[in-house]
mmCIF file of C-alpha atoms and ligand atoms in Angstrom:
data_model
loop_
_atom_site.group_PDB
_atom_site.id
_atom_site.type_symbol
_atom_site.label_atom_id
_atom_site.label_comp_id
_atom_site.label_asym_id
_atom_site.label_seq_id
_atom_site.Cartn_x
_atom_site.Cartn_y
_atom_site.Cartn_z
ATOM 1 C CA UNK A 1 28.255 -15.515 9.992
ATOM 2 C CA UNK A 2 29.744 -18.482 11.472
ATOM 3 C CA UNK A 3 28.593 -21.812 9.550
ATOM 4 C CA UNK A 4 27.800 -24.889 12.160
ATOM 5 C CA UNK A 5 31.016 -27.536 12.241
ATOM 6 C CA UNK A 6 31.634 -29.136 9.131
ATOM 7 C CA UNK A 7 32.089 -32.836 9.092
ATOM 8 C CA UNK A 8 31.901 -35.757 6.617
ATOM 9 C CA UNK A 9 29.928 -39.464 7.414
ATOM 10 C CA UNK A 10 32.757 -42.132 7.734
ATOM 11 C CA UNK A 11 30.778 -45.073 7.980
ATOM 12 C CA UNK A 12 28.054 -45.022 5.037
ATOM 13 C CA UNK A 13 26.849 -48.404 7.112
ATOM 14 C CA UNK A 14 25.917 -46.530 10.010
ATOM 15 C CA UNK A 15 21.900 -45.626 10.833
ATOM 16 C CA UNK A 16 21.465 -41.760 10.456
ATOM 17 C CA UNK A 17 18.927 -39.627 11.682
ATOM 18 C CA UNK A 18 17.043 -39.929 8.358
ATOM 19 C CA UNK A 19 13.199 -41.716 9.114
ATOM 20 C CA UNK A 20 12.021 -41.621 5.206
ATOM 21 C CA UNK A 21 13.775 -42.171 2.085
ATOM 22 C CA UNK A 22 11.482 -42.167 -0.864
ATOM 23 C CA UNK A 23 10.870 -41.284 -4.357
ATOM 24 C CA UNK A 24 8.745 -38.862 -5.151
ATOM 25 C CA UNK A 25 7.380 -35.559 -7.485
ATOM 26 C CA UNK A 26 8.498 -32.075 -5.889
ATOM 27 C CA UNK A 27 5.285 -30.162 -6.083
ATOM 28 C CA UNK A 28 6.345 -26.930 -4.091
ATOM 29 C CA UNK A 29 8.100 -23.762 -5.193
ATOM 30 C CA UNK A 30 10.446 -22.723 -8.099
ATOM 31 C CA UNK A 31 11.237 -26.999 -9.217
ATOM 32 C CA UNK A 32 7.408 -27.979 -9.445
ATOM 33 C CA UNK A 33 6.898 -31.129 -11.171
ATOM 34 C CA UNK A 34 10.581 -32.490 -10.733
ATOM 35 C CA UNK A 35 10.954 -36.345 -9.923
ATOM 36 C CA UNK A 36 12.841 -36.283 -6.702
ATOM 37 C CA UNK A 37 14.432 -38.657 -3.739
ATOM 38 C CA UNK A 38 12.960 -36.998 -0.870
ATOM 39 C CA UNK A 39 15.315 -37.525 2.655
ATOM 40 C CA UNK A 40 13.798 -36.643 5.817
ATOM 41 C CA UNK A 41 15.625 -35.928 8.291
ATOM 42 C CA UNK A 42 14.076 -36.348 11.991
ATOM 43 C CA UNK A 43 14.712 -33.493 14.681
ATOM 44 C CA UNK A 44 13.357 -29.867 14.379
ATOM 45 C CA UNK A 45 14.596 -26.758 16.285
ATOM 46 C CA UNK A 46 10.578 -25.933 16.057
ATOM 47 C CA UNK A 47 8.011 -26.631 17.718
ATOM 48 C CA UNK A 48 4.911 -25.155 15.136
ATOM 49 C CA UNK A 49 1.395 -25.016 15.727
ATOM 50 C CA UNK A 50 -1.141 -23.099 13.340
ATOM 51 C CA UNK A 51 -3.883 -22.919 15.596
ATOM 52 C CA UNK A 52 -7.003 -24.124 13.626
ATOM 53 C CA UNK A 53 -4.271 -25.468 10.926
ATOM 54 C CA UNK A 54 -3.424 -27.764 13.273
ATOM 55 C CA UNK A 55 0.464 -28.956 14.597
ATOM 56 C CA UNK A 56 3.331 -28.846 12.386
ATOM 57 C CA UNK A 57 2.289 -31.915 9.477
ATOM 58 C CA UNK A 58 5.432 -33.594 9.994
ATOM 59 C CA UNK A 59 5.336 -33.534 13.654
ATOM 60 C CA UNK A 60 6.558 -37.353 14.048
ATOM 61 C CA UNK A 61 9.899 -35.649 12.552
ATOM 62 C CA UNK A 62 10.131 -32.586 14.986
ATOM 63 C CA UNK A 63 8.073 -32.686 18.301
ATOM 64 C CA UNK A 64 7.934 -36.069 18.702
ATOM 65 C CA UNK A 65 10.795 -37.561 16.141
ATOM 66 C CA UNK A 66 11.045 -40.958 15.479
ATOM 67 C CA UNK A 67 14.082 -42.498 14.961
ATOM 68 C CA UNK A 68 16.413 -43.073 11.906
ATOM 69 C CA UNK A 69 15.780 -45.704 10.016
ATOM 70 C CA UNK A 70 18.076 -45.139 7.192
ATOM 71 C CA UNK A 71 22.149 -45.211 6.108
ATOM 72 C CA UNK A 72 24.020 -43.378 3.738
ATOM 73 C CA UNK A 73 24.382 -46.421 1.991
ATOM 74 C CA UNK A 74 20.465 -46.811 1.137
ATOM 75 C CA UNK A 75 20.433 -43.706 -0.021
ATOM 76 C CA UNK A 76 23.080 -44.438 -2.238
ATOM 77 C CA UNK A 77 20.759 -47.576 -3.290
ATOM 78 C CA UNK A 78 18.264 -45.138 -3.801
ATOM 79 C CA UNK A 79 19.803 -43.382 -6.615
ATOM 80 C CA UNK A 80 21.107 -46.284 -8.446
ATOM 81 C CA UNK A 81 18.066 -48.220 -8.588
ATOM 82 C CA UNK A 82 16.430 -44.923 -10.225
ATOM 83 C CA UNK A 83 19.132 -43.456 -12.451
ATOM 84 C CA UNK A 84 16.606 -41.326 -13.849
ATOM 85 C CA UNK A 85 16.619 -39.117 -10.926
ATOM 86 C CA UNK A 86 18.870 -36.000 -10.946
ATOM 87 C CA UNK A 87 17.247 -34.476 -7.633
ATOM 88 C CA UNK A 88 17.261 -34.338 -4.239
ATOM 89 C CA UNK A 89 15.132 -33.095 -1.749
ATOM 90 C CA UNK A 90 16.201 -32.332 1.871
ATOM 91 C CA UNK A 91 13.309 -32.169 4.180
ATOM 92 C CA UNK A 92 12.606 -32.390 7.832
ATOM 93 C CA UNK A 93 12.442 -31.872 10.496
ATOM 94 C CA UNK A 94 15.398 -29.438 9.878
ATOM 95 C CA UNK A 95 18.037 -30.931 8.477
ATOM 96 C CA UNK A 96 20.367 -28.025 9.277
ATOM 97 C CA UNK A 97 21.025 -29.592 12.386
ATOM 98 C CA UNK A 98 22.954 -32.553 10.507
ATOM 99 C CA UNK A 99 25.649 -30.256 8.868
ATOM 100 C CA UNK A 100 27.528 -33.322 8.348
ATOM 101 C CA UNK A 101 24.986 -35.313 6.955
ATOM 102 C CA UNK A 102 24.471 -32.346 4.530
ATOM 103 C CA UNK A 103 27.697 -31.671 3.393
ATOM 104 C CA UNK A 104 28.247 -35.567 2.933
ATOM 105 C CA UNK A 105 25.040 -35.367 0.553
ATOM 106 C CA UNK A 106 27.248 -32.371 -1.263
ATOM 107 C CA UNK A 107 29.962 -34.697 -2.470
ATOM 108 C CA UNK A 108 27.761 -37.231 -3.501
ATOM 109 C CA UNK A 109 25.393 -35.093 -5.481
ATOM 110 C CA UNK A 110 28.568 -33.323 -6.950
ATOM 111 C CA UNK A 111 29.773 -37.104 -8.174
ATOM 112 C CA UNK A 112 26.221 -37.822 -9.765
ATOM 113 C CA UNK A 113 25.271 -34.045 -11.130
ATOM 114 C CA UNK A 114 22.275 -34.427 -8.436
ATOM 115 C CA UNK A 115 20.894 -30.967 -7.453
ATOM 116 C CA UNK A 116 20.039 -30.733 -4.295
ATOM 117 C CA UNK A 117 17.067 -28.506 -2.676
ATOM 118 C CA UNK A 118 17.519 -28.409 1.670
ATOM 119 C CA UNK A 119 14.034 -27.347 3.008
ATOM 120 C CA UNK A 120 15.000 -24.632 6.143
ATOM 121 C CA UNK A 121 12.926 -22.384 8.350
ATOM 122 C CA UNK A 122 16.163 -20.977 8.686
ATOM 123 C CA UNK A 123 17.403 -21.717 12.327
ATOM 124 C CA UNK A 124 20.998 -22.073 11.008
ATOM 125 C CA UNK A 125 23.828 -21.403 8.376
ATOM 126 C CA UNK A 126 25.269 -24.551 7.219
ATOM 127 C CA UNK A 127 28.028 -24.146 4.850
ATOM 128 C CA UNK A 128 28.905 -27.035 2.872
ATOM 129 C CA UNK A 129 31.943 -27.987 0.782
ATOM 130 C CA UNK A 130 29.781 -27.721 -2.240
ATOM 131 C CA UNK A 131 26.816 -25.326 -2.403
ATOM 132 C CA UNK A 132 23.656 -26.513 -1.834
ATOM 133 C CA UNK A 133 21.620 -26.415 -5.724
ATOM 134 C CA UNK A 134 18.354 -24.226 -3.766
ATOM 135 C CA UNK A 135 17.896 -23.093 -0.527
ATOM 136 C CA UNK A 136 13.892 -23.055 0.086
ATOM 137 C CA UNK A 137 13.317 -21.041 2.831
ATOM 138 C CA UNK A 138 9.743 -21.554 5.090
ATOM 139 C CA UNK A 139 10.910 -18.877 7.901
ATOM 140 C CA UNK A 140 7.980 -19.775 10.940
ATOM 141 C CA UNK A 141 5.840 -16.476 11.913
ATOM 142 C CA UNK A 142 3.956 -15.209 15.058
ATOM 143 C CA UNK A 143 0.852 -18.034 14.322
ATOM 144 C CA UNK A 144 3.540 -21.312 14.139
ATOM 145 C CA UNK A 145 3.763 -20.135 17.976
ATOM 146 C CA UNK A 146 2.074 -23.029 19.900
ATOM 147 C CA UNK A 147 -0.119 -21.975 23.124
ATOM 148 C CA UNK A 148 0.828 -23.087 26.608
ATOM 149 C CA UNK A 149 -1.510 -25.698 28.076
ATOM 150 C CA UNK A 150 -2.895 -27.237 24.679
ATOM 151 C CA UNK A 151 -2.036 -31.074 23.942
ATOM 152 C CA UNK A 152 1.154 -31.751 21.702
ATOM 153 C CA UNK A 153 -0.126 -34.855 19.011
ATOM 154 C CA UNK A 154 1.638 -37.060 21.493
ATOM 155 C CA UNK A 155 -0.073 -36.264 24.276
ATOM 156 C CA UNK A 156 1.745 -34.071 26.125
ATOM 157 C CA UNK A 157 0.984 -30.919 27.970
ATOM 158 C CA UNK A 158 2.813 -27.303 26.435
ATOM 159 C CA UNK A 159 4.542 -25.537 28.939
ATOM 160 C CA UNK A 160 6.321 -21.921 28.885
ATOM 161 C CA UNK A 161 10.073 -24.459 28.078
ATOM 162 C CA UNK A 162 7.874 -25.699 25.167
ATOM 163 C CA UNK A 163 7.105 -22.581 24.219
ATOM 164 C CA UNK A 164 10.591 -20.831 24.101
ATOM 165 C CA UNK A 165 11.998 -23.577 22.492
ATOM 166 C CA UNK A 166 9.965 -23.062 19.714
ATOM 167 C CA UNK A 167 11.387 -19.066 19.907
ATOM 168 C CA UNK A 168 14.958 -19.876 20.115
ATOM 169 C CA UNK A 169 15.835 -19.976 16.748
ATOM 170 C CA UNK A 170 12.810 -18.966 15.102
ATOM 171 C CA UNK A 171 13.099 -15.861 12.157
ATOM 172 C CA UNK A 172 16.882 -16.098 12.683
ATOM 173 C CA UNK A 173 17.622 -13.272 10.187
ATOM 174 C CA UNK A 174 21.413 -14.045 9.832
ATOM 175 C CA UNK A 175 21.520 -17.785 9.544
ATOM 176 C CA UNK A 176 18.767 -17.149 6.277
ATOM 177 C CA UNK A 177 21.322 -14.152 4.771
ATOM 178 C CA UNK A 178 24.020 -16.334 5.666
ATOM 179 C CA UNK A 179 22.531 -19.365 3.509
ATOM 180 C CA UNK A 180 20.933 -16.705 0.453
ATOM 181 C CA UNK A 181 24.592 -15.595 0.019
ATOM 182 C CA UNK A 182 26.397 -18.971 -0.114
ATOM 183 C CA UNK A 183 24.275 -21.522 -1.618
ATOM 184 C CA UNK A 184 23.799 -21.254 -5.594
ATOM 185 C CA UNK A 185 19.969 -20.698 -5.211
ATOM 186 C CA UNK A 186 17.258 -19.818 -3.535
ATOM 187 C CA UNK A 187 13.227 -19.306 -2.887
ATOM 188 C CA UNK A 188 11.440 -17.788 -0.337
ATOM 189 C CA UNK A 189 8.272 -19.875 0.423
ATOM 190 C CA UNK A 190 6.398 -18.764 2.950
ATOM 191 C CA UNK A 191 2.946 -20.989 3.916
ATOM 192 C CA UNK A 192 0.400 -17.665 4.325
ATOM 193 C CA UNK A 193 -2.642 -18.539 6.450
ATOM 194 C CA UNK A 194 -5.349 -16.030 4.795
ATOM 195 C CA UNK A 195 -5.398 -13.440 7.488
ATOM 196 C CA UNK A 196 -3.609 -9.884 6.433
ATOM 197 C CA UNK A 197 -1.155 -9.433 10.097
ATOM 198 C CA UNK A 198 0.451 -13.163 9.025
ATOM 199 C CA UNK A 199 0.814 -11.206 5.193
ATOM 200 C CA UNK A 200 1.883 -8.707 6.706
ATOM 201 C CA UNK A 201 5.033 -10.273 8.456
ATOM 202 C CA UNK A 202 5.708 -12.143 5.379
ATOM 203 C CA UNK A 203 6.379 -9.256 3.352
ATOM 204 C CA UNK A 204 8.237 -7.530 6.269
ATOM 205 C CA UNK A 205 10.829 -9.823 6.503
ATOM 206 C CA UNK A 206 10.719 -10.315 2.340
ATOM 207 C CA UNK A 207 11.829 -6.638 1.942
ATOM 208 C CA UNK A 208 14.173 -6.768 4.754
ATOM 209 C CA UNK A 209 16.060 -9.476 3.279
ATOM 210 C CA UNK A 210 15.777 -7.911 0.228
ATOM 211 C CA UNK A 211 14.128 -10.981 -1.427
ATOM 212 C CA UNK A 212 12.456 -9.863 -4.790
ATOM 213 C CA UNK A 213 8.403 -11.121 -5.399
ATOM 214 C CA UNK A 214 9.660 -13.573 -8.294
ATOM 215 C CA UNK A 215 11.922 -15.128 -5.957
ATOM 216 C CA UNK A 216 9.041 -15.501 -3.440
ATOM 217 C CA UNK A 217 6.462 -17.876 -3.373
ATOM 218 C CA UNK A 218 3.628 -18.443 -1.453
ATOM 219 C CA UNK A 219 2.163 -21.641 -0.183
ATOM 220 C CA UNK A 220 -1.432 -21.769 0.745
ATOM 221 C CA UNK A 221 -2.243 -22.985 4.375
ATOM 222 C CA UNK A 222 -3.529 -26.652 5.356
ATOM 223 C CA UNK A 223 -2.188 -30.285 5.379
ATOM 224 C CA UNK A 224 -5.340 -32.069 3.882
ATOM 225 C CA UNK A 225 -6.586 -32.236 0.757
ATOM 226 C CA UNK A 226 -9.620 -30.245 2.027
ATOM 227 C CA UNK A 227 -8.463 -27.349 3.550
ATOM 228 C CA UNK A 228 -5.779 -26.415 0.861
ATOM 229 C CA UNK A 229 -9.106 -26.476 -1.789
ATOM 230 C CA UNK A 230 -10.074 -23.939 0.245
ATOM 231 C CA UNK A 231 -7.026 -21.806 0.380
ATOM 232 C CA UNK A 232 -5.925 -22.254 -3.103
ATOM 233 C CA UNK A 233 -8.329 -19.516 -4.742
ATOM 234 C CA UNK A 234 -7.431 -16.971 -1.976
ATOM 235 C CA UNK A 235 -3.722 -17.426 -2.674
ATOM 236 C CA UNK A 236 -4.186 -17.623 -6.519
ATOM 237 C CA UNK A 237 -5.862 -14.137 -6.044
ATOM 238 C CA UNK A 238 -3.550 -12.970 -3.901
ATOM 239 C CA UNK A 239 -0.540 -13.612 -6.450
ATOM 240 C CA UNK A 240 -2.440 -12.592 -9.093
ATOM 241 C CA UNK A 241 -2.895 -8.893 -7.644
ATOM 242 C CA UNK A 242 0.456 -8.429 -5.794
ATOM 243 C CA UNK A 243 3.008 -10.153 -8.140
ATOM 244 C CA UNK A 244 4.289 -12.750 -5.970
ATOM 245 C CA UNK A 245 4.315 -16.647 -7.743
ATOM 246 C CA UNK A 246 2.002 -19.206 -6.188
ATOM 247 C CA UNK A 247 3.023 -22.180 -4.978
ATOM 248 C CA UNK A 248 0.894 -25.629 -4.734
ATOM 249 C CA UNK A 249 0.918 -28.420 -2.449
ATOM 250 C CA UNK A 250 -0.177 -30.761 -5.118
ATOM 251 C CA UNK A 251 1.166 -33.788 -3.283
ATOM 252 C CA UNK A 252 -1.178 -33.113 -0.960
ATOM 253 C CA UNK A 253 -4.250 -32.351 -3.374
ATOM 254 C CA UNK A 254 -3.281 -36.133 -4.879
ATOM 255 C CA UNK A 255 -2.488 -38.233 -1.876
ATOM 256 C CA UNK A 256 -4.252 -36.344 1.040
ATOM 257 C CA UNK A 257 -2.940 -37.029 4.717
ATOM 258 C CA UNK A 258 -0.354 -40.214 3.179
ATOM 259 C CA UNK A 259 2.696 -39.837 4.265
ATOM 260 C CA UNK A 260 6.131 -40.440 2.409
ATOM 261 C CA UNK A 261 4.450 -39.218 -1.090
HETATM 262 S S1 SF4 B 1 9.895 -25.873 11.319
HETATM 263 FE FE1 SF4 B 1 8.845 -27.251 9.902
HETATM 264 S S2 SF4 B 1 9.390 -29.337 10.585
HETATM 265 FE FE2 SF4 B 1 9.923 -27.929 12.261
HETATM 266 S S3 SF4 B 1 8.119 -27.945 13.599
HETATM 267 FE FE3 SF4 B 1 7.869 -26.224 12.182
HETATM 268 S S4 SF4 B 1 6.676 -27.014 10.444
HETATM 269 FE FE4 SF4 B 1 7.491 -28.776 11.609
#
């Protein structure tokens, strides 16, 4: 498949579409416990809403994104004022849709030995001049699909447009092989909601991309600190009986609804 235009960032003065910069511990999937510089990048192809869980948790970086507040220079800053720090975590929004932001972040992580994790629901390829360190892939299912004439968190009214945009790119198989086969690494990480038809899809599209369970890990439902306590024992069960690893939101469970943690 056909990777989205490569490019480099010329002026590292210049504001990007990055809205947080922070430093952080990455408490989901295969690099638990990792200190981290988390970049989030504002813009989503997506448009998710769980129905009782709510809109996507980052929704001031998709459906309503703010705007970037950061340059590649601070995140350069970033990095030398915590030397320590040999991680990076791409978040969004979905920062596939800055391939040259991303493939900038390649050459500087190369420089510094950084290992960098890009957070995707998989809406495109992006193939960078170096590999990405881990590809952690949170593909959207049929409940992300928000319902025509609810309220967005801004305010505003979902109509059918709404609706298909959030369709367009969603569960697009290829870009996901596409960025499996060319990155170094990857983890499936799918957030699983409790009922059996949303299971059900997620280990559909597991065997069709031939993902094996100890590459997969699933993510309990909920952006407080209350409603993952309730998930967590159904998802430890569920991994416990069907072989898949579990995956915590523990910077949830320790800072609640805080953002930039
Ligand atoms: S794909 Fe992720 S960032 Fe985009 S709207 Fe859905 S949950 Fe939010």
């Amino acid at each position: 498949m056909e990777s989205k235009k490569l490019g480099r960032i010329e002026d590292y003065n210049k504001v990007l579409p990055v809205n947080e910069l922070y430093r952080c511990v990455q408490s989901e999937g295969s690099r638990f416990g990792r200190p981290t510089i988390a970049i989030r990048v504002t813009g989503c192809t997506h448009r998710c809403w769980f129905g009782d869980g709510g809109w996507c948790d980052s929704w001031y970086s998709s459906i309503h994104p703010e705007k970037g507040k950061f340059t590649f220079n601070d995140i350069i800053k970033m990095y030398d004022e915590n030397p320590h720090i040999t991680e990076m975590m791409l978040t969004g929004g979905a920062p596939t849709m800055q391939p040259a932001l991303v493939n900038e972040l390649t050459h500087f992580a190369n420089e510094r030995n950084i290992i960098i994790t890009i957070e995707t629901e998989g809406s495109h390829y992006v193939k960078t001049d170096y590999p990405l360190g881990l590809v952690s892939l949170s593909p959207k299912f049929n409940n992300s699909i928000p319902r025509v004439g609810i309220k967005t968190p801004g305010g505003k009214t979902v109509d059918q447009k709404f609706v298909d945009q959030h369709n367009k790119y969603r569960l697009n198989k290829e870009a996901i092989r596409s960025m499996i086969d060319y990155h170094n690494d990857y983890h499936y990480k799918p957030v699983w909601d409790g009922t059996s038809e949303n299971l059900e899809e997620i280990e559909n599209l597991r065997i069709e991309l031939g993902i094996p369970k100890n590459k997969t890990y699933i993510m309990p439902a909920g952006d407080s600190r209350d409603e993952l306590i309730k998930m967590y024992p159904l998802v430890f069960e569920l991994c416990a009986e069907h072989g898949y690893n579990m995956s915590g939101r523990d910077h949830i469970i320790a800072y609640d609804t805080k953002r930039a943690v």
